Every structure is written in structure tokens, then in C-alpha cells.
Short mmCIF file of C-alpha atoms in Angstrom, two decimals:
data_model
loop_
_atom_site.label_atom_id
_atom_site.label_comp_id
_atom_site.label_asym_id
_atom_site.label_seq_id
_atom_site.Cartn_x
_atom_site.Cartn_y
_atom_site.Cartn_z
CA MET P 1 4.17 -19.39 -8.14
CA ILE P 2 4.68 -16.51 -5.74
CA LYS P 3 5.41 -12.90 -6.44
CA GLY P 4 6.19 -10.38 -3.83
CA GLY P 5 7.37 -7.33 -1.95
CA SER P 6 10.32 -5.55 -3.42
CA HIS P 7 11.07 -8.38 -5.83
CA ALA P 8 9.23 -11.03 -7.82
CA PHE P 9 9.46 -14.60 -6.60
CA ILE P 10 10.45 -17.21 -9.16
CA GLY P 11 10.79 -14.89 -12.07
CA ASP P 12 10.10 -11.43 -13.39
CA LYS P 13 7.15 -9.91 -15.21
CA GLU P 14 8.07 -11.65 -18.48
CA TYR P 15 8.09 -15.03 -16.70
CA TRP P 16 4.60 -14.45 -15.34
CA GLU P 17 3.18 -13.09 -18.60
CA GLU P 18 4.32 -16.28 -20.34
CA LYS P 19 3.10 -18.51 -17.52
CA PHE P 20 -0.40 -17.03 -17.60
CA ALA P 21 -0.48 -17.07 -21.42
CA CYS P 22 0.19 -20.83 -21.35
CA ARG P 23 -2.34 -21.78 -18.68
CA GLY P 24 -5.43 -23.78 -19.52
CA ASP P 25 -8.92 -22.47 -20.17
CA LYS P 26 -10.16 -22.86 -16.60
CA PRO P 27 -9.17 -21.06 -13.39
CA LEU P 28 -7.35 -22.89 -10.62
CA SER P 29 -9.21 -23.75 -7.42
CA PRO P 30 -9.31 -21.09 -4.69
CA GLU P 31 -6.86 -21.17 -1.79
CA LYS P 32 -8.06 -23.78 0.71
CA SER P 33 -7.49 -21.53 3.75
CA LEU P 34 -9.59 -18.79 2.12
CA VAL P 35 -12.46 -21.21 1.52
CA GLU P 36 -12.26 -22.49 5.09
CA ASN P 37 -12.16 -19.00 6.61
CA ILE P 38 -14.43 -16.90 4.39
CA LYS P 39 -16.80 -16.58 7.37
CA TYR P 40 -14.43 -13.97 8.83
CA PHE P 41 -14.80 -11.65 5.84
CA LYS P 42 -16.96 -8.54 6.24
CA ASP P 43 -19.77 -8.24 3.67
CA GLY P 44 -18.92 -5.85 0.85
CA SER P 45 -15.78 -5.20 -1.13
CA VAL P 46 -12.45 -7.02 -1.40
CA LEU P 47 -9.09 -5.84 -2.69
CA ASP P 48 -7.37 -8.96 -4.07
CA VAL P 49 -3.64 -8.12 -4.02
CA ALA P 50 -1.54 -9.98 -6.63
CA CYS P 51 -4.76 -11.59 -7.83
CA GLY P 52 -3.24 -13.50 -10.74
CA ASP P 53 -5.95 -14.83 -13.04
CA GLY P 54 -8.58 -14.79 -10.34
CA ARG P 55 -8.80 -18.13 -8.58
CA ASN P 56 -9.61 -16.43 -5.25
CA GLY P 57 -11.45 -13.42 -6.66
CA LEU P 58 -13.87 -15.66 -8.56
CA PHE P 59 -14.63 -17.59 -5.39
CA LEU P 60 -15.26 -14.33 -3.53
CA MET P 61 -17.57 -13.01 -6.27
CA GLU P 62 -19.44 -16.31 -6.22
CA ASN P 63 -20.03 -15.61 -2.52
CA GLY P 64 -21.41 -12.12 -3.10
CA PHE P 65 -18.33 -9.92 -2.69
CA LYS P 66 -17.44 -7.00 -4.96
CA VAL P 67 -13.84 -7.65 -6.06
CA THR P 68 -11.05 -5.38 -7.27
CA GLY P 69 -8.05 -7.37 -8.46
CA VAL P 70 -4.56 -5.94 -8.84
CA ASP P 71 -1.58 -7.63 -10.46
CA PHE P 72 1.41 -6.67 -12.60
CA SER P 73 0.62 -9.26 -15.28
CA SER P 74 -1.65 -8.01 -18.07
CA LYS P 75 -2.17 -11.64 -19.22
CA ALA P 76 -3.35 -12.62 -15.73
CA LEU P 77 -5.81 -9.72 -15.60
CA GLU P 78 -7.10 -10.52 -19.11
CA ARG P 79 -7.77 -14.11 -18.04
CA PHE P 80 -9.45 -12.96 -14.81
CA LYS P 81 -11.78 -10.70 -16.82
CA ILE P 82 -12.67 -13.55 -19.21
CA PHE P 83 -13.45 -15.92 -16.34
CA ALA P 84 -15.58 -13.24 -14.61
CA GLU P 85 -17.48 -12.42 -17.83
CA ARG P 86 -18.36 -16.11 -18.29
CA LYS P 87 -20.08 -16.03 -14.90
CA LYS P 88 -21.55 -12.56 -15.53
CA TYR P 89 -19.66 -11.16 -12.52
CA VAL P 90 -18.80 -7.47 -12.29
CA LEU P 91 -15.05 -7.14 -11.79
CA ASN P 92 -12.67 -4.21 -11.37
CA THR P 93 -9.00 -4.75 -12.21
CA LYS P 94 -5.94 -2.56 -12.17
CA GLN P 95 -2.47 -3.36 -13.46
CA ILE P 96 -0.02 -2.37 -10.73
CA ASP P 97 3.63 -3.12 -10.10
CA LEU P 98 3.54 -3.95 -6.40
CA SER P 99 7.33 -3.80 -6.14
CA GLN P 100 6.93 -0.01 -6.11
CA GLY P 101 6.51 1.13 -2.50
CA SER P 102 3.61 3.51 -3.12
CA SER P 103 1.85 1.31 -5.70
CA LEU P 104 -1.40 1.05 -3.68
CA LYS P 105 -1.51 4.75 -2.74
CA ASP P 106 -4.61 5.62 -4.80
CA ILE P 107 -6.30 2.20 -4.83
CA GLY P 108 -9.25 3.19 -2.61
CA ILE P 109 -10.85 1.79 0.53
CA PHE P 110 -12.22 -1.75 0.92
CA ASP P 111 -14.07 -3.83 3.50
CA ASN P 112 -11.51 -6.63 3.13
CA ILE P 113 -7.98 -6.97 1.80
CA LEU P 114 -6.75 -10.38 0.63
CA ILE P 115 -3.01 -10.97 0.23
CA ASN P 116 -2.47 -14.56 -0.87
CA HIS P 117 0.96 -15.94 -1.77
CA TYR P 118 2.50 -12.52 -2.12
CA LYS P 119 4.82 -10.78 0.32
CA LEU P 120 4.27 -7.04 0.61
CA SER P 121 6.97 -4.97 2.27
CA SER P 122 6.37 -4.11 5.93
CA GLU P 123 5.75 -0.50 4.89
CA GLN P 124 3.09 -1.58 2.38
CA LEU P 125 1.48 -3.80 5.00
CA ALA P 126 1.30 -0.87 7.42
CA ASP P 127 -0.24 1.24 4.65
CA THR P 128 -3.17 -1.19 4.40
CA GLU P 129 -4.66 0.79 7.31
CA ASN P 130 -5.39 3.56 4.80
CA HIS P 131 -7.24 1.19 2.46
CA ILE P 132 -9.54 -0.71 4.79
CA THR P 133 -12.80 0.24 6.48
CA ASP P 134 -13.30 0.18 10.25
CA GLU P 135 -13.81 -3.41 11.37
CA GLY P 136 -12.45 -4.53 8.00
CA ILE P 137 -10.53 -7.76 7.54
CA LEU P 138 -6.93 -8.15 6.41
CA PHE P 139 -6.38 -11.76 5.35
CA ILE P 140 -2.82 -12.86 4.68
CA CYS P 141 -1.80 -16.33 3.57
CA GLY P 142 1.53 -17.51 2.24
CA PHE P 143 4.56 -19.63 2.88
CA GLY P 144 5.57 -19.21 6.50
CA HIS P 145 8.97 -19.13 8.14
CA LYS P 146 9.08 -22.93 8.56
CA HIS P 147 8.61 -23.65 4.86
CA LYS P 148 11.45 -25.56 3.23
CA VAL P 149 13.69 -23.24 1.22
CA ASP P 150 14.57 -24.41 -2.29
CA HIS P 151 15.50 -23.06 -5.75
CA LYS P 152 12.02 -21.53 -6.14
CA ILE P 153 11.31 -20.19 -2.67
CA LYS P 154 14.12 -18.35 -0.93
CA LYS P 155 14.42 -17.47 2.75
CA GLU P 156 13.60 -13.78 2.07
CA ASP P 157 10.34 -14.92 0.40
CA LEU P 158 9.02 -16.53 3.58
CA ILE P 159 6.59 -14.71 5.86
CA GLN P 160 8.19 -13.96 9.22
CA GLU P 161 6.44 -12.90 12.41
CA ALA P 162 8.58 -9.74 12.37
CA ASP P 163 6.87 -8.71 9.12
CA PHE P 164 3.77 -7.86 11.17
CA ILE P 165 5.27 -5.65 13.88
CA ASN P 166 3.89 -2.45 12.33
CA ILE P 167 0.40 -3.74 11.58
CA LYS P 168 -0.03 -5.25 15.04
CA LYS P 169 -0.10 -1.64 16.24
CA LEU P 170 -2.93 -0.87 13.80
CA PHE P 171 -5.07 -4.03 13.85
CA HIS P 172 -5.76 -6.81 16.28
CA LEU P 173 -5.21 -10.47 15.56
CA ILE P 174 -8.31 -12.62 15.42
CA LYS P 175 -6.84 -15.84 14.06
CA TYR P 176 -3.41 -17.28 13.36
CA ILE P 177 -2.79 -20.70 11.87
CA GLU P 178 0.29 -22.59 10.86
CA ASN P 179 -0.36 -25.90 9.20
CA GLU P 180 1.55 -28.38 7.15
CA GLU P 181 0.06 -29.88 3.99
CA THR P 182 2.04 -31.80 1.43
CA GLY P 183 5.23 -30.39 2.92
CA ASP P 184 4.13 -26.76 2.58
CA PHE P 185 3.82 -24.59 5.65
CA LEU P 186 1.04 -22.07 5.18
CA LEU P 187 0.67 -19.03 7.38
CA PRO P 188 -2.81 -17.50 7.28
CA ILE P 189 -3.11 -14.45 9.52
CA PHE P 190 -6.23 -12.39 10.09
CA PHE P 191 -6.50 -8.91 11.55
CA ALA P 192 -9.75 -7.05 12.19
CA GLY P 193 -10.97 -3.80 13.59
CA LYS P 194 -8.65 -0.84 13.46
CA TYR P 195 -7.63 0.58 16.79
CA LYS P 196 -9.01 4.06 17.43
#
């Protein structure tokens, strides 16, 4: 379910290729916290990091955003393109292995960056400064430090407050939420407006 940082959560690339190949013919619903907080997004472009087959990107395009999705699964990106074509949305995708530290180096600059259920390394998070416009939004949502650890989600997969030390020097926090739904602790964090 989650992939991340310097390692893939719950399986490697082969696991995810098979998982996406076996999914049904419709995209999953968008992340609830994204739907509830889309008002914070700046009009324009969005980089959807670890986009999967597009459940969040499709929602963003439906709301007028220009989306670039990146993922390491070719099957996921194929499905995302199919779903976008059905709605006549223009979509950019790029297959990237995010476990490589400099994987986003040449990705470009965006008005918003969405990182949902994926844990970038602290160095990659700090590098988001180079890929976001002034007053842009960095939206991060995933399993927080209070989430119950099990065979699928390990302690190193959980988002910790310490993961944001570097980016707190580059962005300012505009909203932080921890909530519990069906036993899952979600940690949406929003940063906006680069410091000069």
C-alpha cells in the first residue's frame, strides 16, 4: 500500500507491478484529507509524487490542476494514463525510482507538490524547495508516528516529526493534523511560502 524513501514499503517493484496489473477497471477514491484540504492548493500545476494509478491526480485534474505524476511502476502509470484519457484530461507522467536520492533532480518546478502515502528521505524533502514556486504548497499525508506497526507497516515507514527538521527551515507550516480513522493515524502536513 505504501512505497517510500530509500526502500519500498510492503514489497518491491515487481510486487507493485503485479498489484496494479490485477486492480479493477476503475480508480480508487482520492485521499480524504486531500479532498478536505484542496482549498489550500495554489492554482496551477501539481507534482504527484508516487502517484500510483492516479486516484489523487484524477481528483486534482477534475478540479482544474495540471498534473505531473511520477511513480516507479509502469503498470500504475499506464492505468493512470487510461483513466485520464477517458476523462479527456491532459496528463504528464514520468517513471522514476524514488529510492534514488537525486531522482527528482530534473523534474521541474510546480505550484504544488503532493506526497501521499510515500516517505521521501529527509534530503529529498529538503530538495522540494528547488521544485516549488514561491508561495507554493507542499502537502504531505501518510501514516504518522502513532500508527500501529504491523507486518506491512514498519516503524521506519512511519512519518516522524524529525523528518521535517530541514524543510521547516525552508517553508512555514500552515496546517498540521493528526487524526484517527479506522485505527489508522494519518499525518497531513502543509507548508507554504518559501522563506526569502
